[in-house]
PDB file of N, CA and C in Angstrom:
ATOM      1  N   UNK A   1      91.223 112.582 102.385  1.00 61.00           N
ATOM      2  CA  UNK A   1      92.643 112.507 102.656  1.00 61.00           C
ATOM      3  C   UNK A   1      93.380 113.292 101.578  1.00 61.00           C
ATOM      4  N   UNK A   2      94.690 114.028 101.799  1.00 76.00           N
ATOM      5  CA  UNK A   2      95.237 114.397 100.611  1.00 76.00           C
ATOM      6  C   UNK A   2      95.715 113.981  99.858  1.00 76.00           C
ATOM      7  N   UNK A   3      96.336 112.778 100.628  1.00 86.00           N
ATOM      8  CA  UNK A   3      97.518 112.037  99.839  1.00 86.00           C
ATOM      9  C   UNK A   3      97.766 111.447  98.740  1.00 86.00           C
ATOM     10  N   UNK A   4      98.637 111.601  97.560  1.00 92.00           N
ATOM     11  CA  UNK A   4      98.013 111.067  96.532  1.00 92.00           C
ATOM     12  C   UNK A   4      98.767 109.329  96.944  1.00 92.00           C
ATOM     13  N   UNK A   5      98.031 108.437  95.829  1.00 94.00           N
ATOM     14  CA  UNK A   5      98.313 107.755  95.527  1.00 94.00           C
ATOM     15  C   UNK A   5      98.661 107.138  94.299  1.00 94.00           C
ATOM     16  N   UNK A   6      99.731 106.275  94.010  1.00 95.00           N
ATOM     17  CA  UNK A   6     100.082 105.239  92.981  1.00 95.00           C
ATOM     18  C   UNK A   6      99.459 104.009  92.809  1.00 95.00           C
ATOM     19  N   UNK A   7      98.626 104.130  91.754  1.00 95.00           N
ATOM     20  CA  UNK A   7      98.084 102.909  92.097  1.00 95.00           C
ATOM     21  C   UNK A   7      98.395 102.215  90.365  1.00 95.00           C
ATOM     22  N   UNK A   8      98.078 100.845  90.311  1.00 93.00           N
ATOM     23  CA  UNK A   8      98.103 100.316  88.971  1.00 93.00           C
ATOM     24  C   UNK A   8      97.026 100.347  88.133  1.00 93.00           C
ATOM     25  N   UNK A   9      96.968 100.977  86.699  1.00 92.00           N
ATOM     26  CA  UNK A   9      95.953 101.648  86.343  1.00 92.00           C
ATOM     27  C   UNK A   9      95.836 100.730  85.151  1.00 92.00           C
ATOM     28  N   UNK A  10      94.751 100.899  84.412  1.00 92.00           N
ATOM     29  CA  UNK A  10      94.773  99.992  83.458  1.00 92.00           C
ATOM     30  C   UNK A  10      95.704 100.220  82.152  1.00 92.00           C
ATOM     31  N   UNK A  11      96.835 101.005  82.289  1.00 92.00           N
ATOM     32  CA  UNK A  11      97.695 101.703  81.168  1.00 92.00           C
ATOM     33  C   UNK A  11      98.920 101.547  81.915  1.00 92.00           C
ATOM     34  N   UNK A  12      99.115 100.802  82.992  1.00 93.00           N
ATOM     35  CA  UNK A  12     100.436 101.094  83.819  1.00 93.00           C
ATOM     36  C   UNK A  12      99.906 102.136  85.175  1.00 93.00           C
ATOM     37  N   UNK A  13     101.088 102.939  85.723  1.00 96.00           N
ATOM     38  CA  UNK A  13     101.012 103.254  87.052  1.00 96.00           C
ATOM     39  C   UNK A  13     100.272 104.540  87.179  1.00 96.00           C
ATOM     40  N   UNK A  14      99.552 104.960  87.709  1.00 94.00           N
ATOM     41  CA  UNK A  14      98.721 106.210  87.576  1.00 94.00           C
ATOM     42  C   UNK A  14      98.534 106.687  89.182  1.00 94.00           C
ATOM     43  N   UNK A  15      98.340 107.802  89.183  1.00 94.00           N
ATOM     44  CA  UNK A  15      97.973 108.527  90.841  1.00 94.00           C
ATOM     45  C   UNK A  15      96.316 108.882  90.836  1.00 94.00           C
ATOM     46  N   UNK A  16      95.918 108.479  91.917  1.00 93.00           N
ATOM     47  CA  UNK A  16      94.647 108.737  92.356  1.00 93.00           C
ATOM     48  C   UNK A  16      94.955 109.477  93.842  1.00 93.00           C
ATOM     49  N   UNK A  17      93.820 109.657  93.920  1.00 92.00           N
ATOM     50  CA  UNK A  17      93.245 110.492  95.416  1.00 92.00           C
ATOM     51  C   UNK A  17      91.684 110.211  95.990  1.00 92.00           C
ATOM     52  N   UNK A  18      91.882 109.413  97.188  1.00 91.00           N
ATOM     53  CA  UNK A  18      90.763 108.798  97.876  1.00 91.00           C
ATOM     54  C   UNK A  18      89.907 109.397  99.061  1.00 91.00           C
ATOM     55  N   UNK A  19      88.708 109.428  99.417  1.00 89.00           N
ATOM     56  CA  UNK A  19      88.431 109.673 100.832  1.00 89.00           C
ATOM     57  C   UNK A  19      88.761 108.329 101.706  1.00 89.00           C
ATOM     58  N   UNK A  20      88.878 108.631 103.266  1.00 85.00           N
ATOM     59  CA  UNK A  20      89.061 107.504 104.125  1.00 85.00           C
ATOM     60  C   UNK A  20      88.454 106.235 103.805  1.00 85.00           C
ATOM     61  N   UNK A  21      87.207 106.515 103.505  1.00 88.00           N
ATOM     62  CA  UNK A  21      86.195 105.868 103.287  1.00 88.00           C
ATOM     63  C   UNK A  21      86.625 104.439 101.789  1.00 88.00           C
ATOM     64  N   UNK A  22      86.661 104.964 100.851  1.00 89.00           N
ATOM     65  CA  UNK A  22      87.544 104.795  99.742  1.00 89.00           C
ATOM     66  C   UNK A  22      88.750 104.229  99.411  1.00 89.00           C
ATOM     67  N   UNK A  23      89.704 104.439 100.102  1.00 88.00           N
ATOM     68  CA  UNK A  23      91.216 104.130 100.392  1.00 88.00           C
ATOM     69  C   UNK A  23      91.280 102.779  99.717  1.00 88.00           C
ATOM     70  N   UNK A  24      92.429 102.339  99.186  1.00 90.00           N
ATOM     71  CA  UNK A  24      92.499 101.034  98.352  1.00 90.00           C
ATOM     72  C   UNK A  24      92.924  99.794 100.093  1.00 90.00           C
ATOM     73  N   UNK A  25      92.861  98.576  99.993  1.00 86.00           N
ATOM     74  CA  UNK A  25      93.233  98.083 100.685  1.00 86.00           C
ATOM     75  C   UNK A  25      95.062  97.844 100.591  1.00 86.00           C
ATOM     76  N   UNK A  26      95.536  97.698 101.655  1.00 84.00           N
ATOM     77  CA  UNK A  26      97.018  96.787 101.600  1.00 84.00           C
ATOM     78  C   UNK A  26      97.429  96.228 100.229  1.00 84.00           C
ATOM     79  N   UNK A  27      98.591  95.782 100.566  1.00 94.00           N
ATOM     80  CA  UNK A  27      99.973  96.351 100.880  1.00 94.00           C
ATOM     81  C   UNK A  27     100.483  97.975 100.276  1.00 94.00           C
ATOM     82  N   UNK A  28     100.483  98.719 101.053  1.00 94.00           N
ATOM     83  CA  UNK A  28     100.647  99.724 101.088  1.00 94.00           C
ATOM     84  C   UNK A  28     102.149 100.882 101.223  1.00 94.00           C
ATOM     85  N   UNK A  29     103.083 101.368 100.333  1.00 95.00           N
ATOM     86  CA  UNK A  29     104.413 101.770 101.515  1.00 95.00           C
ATOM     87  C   UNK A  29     103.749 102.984 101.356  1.00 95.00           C
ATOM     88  N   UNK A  30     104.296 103.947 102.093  1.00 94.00           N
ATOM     89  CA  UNK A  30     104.389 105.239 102.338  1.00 94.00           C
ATOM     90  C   UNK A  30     105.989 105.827 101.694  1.00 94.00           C
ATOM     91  N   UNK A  31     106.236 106.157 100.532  1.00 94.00           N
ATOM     92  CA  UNK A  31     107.482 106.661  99.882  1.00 94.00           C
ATOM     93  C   UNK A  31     107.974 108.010 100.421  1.00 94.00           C
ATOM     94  N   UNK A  32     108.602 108.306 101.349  1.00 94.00           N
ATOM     95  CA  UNK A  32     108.866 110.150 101.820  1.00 94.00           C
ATOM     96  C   UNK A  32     109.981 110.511 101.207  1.00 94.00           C
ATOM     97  N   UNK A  33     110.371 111.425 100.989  1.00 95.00           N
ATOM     98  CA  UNK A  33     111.191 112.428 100.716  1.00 95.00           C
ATOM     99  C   UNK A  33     112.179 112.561 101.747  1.00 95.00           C
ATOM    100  N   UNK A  34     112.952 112.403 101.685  1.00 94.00           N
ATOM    101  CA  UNK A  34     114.342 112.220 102.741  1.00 94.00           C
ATOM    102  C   UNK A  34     114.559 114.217 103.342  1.00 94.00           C
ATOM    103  N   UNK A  35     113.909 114.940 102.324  1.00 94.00           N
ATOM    104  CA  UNK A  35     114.072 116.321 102.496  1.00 94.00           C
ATOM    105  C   UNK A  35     112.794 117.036 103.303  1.00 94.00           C
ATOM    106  N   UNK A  36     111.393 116.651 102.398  1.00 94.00           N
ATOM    107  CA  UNK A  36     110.284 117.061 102.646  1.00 94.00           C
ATOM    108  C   UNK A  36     109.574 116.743 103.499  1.00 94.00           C
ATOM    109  N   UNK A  37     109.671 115.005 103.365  1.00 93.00           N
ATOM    110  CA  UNK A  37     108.384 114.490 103.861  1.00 93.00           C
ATOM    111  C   UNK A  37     107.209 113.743 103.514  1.00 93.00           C
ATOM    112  N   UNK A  38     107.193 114.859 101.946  1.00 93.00           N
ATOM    113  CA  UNK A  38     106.088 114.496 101.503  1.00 93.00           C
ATOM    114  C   UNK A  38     106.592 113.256 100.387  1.00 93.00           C
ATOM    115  N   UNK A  39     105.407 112.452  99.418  1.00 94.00           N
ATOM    116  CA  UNK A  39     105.564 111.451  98.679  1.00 94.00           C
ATOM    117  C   UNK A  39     104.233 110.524  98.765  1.00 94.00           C
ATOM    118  N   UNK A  40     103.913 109.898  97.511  1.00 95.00           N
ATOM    119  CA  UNK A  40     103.146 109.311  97.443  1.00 95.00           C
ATOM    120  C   UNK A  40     102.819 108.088  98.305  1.00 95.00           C
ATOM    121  N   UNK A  41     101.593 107.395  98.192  1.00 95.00           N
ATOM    122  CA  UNK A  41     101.550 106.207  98.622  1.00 95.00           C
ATOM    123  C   UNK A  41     101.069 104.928  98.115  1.00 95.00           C
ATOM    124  N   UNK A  42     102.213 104.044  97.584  1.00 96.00           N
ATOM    125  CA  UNK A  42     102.603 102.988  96.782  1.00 96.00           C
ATOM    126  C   UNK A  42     101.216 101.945  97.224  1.00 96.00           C
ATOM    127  N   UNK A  43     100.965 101.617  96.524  1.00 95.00           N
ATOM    128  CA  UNK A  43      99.485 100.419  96.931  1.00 95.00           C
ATOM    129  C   UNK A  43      99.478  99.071  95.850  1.00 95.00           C
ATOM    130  N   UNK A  44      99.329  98.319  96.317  1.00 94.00           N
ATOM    131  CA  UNK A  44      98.545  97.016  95.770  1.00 94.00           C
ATOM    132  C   UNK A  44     100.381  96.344  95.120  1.00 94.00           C
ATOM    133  N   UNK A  45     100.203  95.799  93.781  1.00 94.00           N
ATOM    134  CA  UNK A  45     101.720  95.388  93.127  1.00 94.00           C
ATOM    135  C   UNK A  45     102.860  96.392  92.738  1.00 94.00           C
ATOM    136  N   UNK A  46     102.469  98.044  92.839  1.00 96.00           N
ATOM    137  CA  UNK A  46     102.983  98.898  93.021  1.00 96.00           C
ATOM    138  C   UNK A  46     103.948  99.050  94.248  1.00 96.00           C
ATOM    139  N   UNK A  47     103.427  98.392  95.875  1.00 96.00           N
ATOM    140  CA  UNK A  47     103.969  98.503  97.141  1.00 96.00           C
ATOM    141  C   UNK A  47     105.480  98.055  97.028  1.00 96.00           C
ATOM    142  N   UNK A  48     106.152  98.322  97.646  1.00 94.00           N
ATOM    143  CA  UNK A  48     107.788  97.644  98.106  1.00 94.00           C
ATOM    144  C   UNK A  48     107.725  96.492  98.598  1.00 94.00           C
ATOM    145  N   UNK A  49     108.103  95.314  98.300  1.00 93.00           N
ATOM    146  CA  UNK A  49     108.482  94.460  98.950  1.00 93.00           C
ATOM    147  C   UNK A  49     109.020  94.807 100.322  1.00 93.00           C
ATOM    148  N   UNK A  50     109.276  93.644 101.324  1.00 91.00           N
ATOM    149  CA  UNK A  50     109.492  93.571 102.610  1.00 91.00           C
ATOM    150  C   UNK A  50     111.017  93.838 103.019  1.00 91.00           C
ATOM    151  N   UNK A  51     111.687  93.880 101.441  1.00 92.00           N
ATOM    152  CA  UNK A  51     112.885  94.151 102.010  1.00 92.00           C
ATOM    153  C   UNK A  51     113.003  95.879 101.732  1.00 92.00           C
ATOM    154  N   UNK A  52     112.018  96.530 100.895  1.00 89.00           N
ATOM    155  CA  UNK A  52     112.218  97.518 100.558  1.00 89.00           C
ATOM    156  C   UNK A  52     112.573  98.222  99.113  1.00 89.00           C
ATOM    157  N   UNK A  53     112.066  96.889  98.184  1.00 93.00           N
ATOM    158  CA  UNK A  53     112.163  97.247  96.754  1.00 93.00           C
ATOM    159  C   UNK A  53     110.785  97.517  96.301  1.00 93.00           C
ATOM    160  N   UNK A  54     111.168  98.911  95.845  1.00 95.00           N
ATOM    161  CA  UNK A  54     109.860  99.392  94.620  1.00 95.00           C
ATOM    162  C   UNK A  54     110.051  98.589  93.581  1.00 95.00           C
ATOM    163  N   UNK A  55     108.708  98.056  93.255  1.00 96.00           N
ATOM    164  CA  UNK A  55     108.661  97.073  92.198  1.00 96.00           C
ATOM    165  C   UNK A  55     108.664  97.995  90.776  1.00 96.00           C
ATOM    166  N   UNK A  56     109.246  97.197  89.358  1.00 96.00           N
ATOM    167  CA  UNK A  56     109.995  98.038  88.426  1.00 96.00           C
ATOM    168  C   UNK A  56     108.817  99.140  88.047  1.00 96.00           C
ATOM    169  N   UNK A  57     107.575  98.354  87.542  1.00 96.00           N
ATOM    170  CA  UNK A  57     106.809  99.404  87.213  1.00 96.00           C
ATOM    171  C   UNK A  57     106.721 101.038  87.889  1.00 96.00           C
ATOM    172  N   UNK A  58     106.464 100.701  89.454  1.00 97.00           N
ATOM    173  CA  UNK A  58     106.090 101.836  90.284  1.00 97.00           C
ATOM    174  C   UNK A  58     107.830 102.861  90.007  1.00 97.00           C
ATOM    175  N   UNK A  59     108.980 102.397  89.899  1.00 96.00           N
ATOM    176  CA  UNK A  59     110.316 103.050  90.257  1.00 96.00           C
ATOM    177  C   UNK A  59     110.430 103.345  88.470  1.00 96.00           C
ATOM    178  N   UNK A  60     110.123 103.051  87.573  1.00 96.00           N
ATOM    179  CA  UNK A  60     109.924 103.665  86.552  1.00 96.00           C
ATOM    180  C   UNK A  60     108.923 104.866  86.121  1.00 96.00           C
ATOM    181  N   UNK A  61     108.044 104.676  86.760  1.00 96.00           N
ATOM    182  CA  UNK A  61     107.068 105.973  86.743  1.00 96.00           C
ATOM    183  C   UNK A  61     107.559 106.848  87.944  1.00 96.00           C
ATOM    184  N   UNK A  62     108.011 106.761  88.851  1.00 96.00           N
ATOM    185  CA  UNK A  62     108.685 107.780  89.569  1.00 96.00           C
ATOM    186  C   UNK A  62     109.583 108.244  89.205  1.00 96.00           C
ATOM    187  N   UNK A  63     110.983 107.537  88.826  1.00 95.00           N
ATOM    188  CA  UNK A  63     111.644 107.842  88.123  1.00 95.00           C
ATOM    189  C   UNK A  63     111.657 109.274  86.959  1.00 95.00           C
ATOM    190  N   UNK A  64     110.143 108.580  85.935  1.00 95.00           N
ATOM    191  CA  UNK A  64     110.276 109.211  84.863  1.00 95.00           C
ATOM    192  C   UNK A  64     109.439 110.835  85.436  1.00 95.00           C
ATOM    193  N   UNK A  65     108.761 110.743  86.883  1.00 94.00           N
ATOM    194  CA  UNK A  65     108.440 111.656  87.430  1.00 94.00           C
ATOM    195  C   UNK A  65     109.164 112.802  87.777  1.00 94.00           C
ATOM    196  N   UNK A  66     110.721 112.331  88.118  1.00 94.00           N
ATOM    197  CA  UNK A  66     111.627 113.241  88.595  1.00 94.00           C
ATOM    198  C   UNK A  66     112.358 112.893  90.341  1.00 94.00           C
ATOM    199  N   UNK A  67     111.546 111.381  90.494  1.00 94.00           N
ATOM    200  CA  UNK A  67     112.337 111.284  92.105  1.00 94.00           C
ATOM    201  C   UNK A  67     113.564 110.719  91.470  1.00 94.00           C
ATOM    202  N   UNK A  68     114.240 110.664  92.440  1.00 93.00           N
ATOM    203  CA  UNK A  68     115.767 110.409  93.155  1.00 93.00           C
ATOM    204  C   UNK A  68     115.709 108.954  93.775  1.00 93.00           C
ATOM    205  N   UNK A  69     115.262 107.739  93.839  1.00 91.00           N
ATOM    206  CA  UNK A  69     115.068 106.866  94.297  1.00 91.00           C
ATOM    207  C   UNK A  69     116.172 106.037  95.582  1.00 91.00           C
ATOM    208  N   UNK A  70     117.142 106.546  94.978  1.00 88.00           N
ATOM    209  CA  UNK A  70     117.973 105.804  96.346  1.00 88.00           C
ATOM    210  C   UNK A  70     118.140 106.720  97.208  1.00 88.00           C
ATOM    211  N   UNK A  71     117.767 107.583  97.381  1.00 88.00           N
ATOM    212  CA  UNK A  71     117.972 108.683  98.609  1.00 88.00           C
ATOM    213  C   UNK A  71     116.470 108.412  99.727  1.00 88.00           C
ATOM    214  N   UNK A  72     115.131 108.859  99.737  1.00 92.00           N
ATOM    215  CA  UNK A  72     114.503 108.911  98.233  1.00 92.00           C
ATOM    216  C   UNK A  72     114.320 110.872  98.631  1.00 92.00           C
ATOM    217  N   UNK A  73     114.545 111.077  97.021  1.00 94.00           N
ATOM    218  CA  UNK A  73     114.565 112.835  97.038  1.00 94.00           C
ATOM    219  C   UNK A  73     113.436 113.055  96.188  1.00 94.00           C
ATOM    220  N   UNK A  74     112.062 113.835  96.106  1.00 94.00           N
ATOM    221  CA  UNK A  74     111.083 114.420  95.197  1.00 94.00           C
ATOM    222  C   UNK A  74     111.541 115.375  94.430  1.00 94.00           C
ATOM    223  N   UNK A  75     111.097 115.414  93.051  1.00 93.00           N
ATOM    224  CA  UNK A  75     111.294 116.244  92.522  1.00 93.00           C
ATOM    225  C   UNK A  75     111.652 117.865  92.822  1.00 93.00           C
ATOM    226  N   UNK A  76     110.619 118.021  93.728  1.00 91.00           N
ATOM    227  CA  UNK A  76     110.451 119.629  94.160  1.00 91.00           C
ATOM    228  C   UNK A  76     111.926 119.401  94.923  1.00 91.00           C
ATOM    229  N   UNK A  77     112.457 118.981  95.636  1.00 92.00           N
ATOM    230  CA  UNK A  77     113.465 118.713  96.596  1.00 92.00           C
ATOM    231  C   UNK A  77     115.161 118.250  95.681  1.00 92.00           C
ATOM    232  N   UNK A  78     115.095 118.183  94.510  1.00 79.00           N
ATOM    233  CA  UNK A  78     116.095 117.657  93.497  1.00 79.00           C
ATOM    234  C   UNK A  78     117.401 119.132  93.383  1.00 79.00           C
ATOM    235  N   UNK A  79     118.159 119.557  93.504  1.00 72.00           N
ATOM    236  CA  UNK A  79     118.738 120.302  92.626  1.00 72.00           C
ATOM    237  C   UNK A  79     118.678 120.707  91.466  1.00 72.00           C
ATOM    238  N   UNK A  80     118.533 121.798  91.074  1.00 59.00           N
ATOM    239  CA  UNK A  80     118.998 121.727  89.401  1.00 59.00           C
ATOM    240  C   UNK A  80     120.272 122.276  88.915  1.00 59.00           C
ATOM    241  N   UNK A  81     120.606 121.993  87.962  1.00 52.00           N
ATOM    242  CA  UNK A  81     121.842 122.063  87.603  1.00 52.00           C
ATOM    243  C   UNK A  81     122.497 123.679  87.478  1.00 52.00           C
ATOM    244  N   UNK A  82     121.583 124.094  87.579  1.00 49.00           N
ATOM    245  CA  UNK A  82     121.757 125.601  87.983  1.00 49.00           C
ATOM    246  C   UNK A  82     122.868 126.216  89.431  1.00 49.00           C
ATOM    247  N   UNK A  83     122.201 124.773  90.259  1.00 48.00           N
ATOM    248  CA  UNK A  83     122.132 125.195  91.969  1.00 48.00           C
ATOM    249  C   UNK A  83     123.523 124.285  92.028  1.00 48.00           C
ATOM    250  N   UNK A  84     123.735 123.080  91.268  1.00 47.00           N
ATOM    251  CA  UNK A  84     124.934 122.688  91.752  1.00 47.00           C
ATOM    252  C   UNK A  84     126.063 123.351  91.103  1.00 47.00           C
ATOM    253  N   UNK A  85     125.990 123.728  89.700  1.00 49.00           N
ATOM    254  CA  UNK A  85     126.925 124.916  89.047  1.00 49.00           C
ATOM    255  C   UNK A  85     127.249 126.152  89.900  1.00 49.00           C
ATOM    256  N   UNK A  86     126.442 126.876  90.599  1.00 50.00           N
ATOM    257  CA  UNK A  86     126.872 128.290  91.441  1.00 50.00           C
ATOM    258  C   UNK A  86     127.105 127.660  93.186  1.00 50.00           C
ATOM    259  N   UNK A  87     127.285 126.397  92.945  1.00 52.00           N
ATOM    260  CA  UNK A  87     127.694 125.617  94.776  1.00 52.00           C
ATOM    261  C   UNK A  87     126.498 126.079  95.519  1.00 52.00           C
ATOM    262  N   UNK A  88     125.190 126.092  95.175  1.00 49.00           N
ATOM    263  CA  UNK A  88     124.107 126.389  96.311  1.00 49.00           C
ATOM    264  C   UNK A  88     123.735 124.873  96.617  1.00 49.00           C
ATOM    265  N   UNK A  89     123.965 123.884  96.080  1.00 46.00           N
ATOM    266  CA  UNK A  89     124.117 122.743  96.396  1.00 46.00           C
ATOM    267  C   UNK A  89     124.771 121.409  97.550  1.00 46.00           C
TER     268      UNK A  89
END
């Protein structure tokens, strides 16, 4: 599979990458990109609650990744301050 994943690592939140075979079990979200698409996939005490909260750990390491969380926007997909200064924004 490509997808990476977030999983809880023994240092805090870390990304792995599984075959099918492999895959961690549930609770699972799928995080997308409101732009792309793309985004990791949140697993185990990392997952969102049922109402839709990333739990602090997982929204701090994204965060410090570069997402946008209340949208949700990926890094690659962010503006930079470049783009909102010349209005390509």
């Amino acid at each position: 599979m490509s997808a990476v994943w977030l999983v809880d690592g023994p240092d805090g939140p870390t990304t792995a990458c599984y075959c099918r075979a492999c895959a961690p079990a549930g609770p699972i979200t799928d995080l997308t990109c409101q732009r792309c698409g793309d985004g990791p996939l949140l697993v185990g005490d990392l997952a969102a609650a049922p109402d839709g909260t990333v739990p602090e750990p997982a929204r701090t390491w994204l965060t410090a990744a570069g997402w946008h969380l209340d949208e949700p926007i990926c890094p690659g997909c962010r503006p930079t301050s470049c783009q909102i200064q010349e209005g390509l924004w």
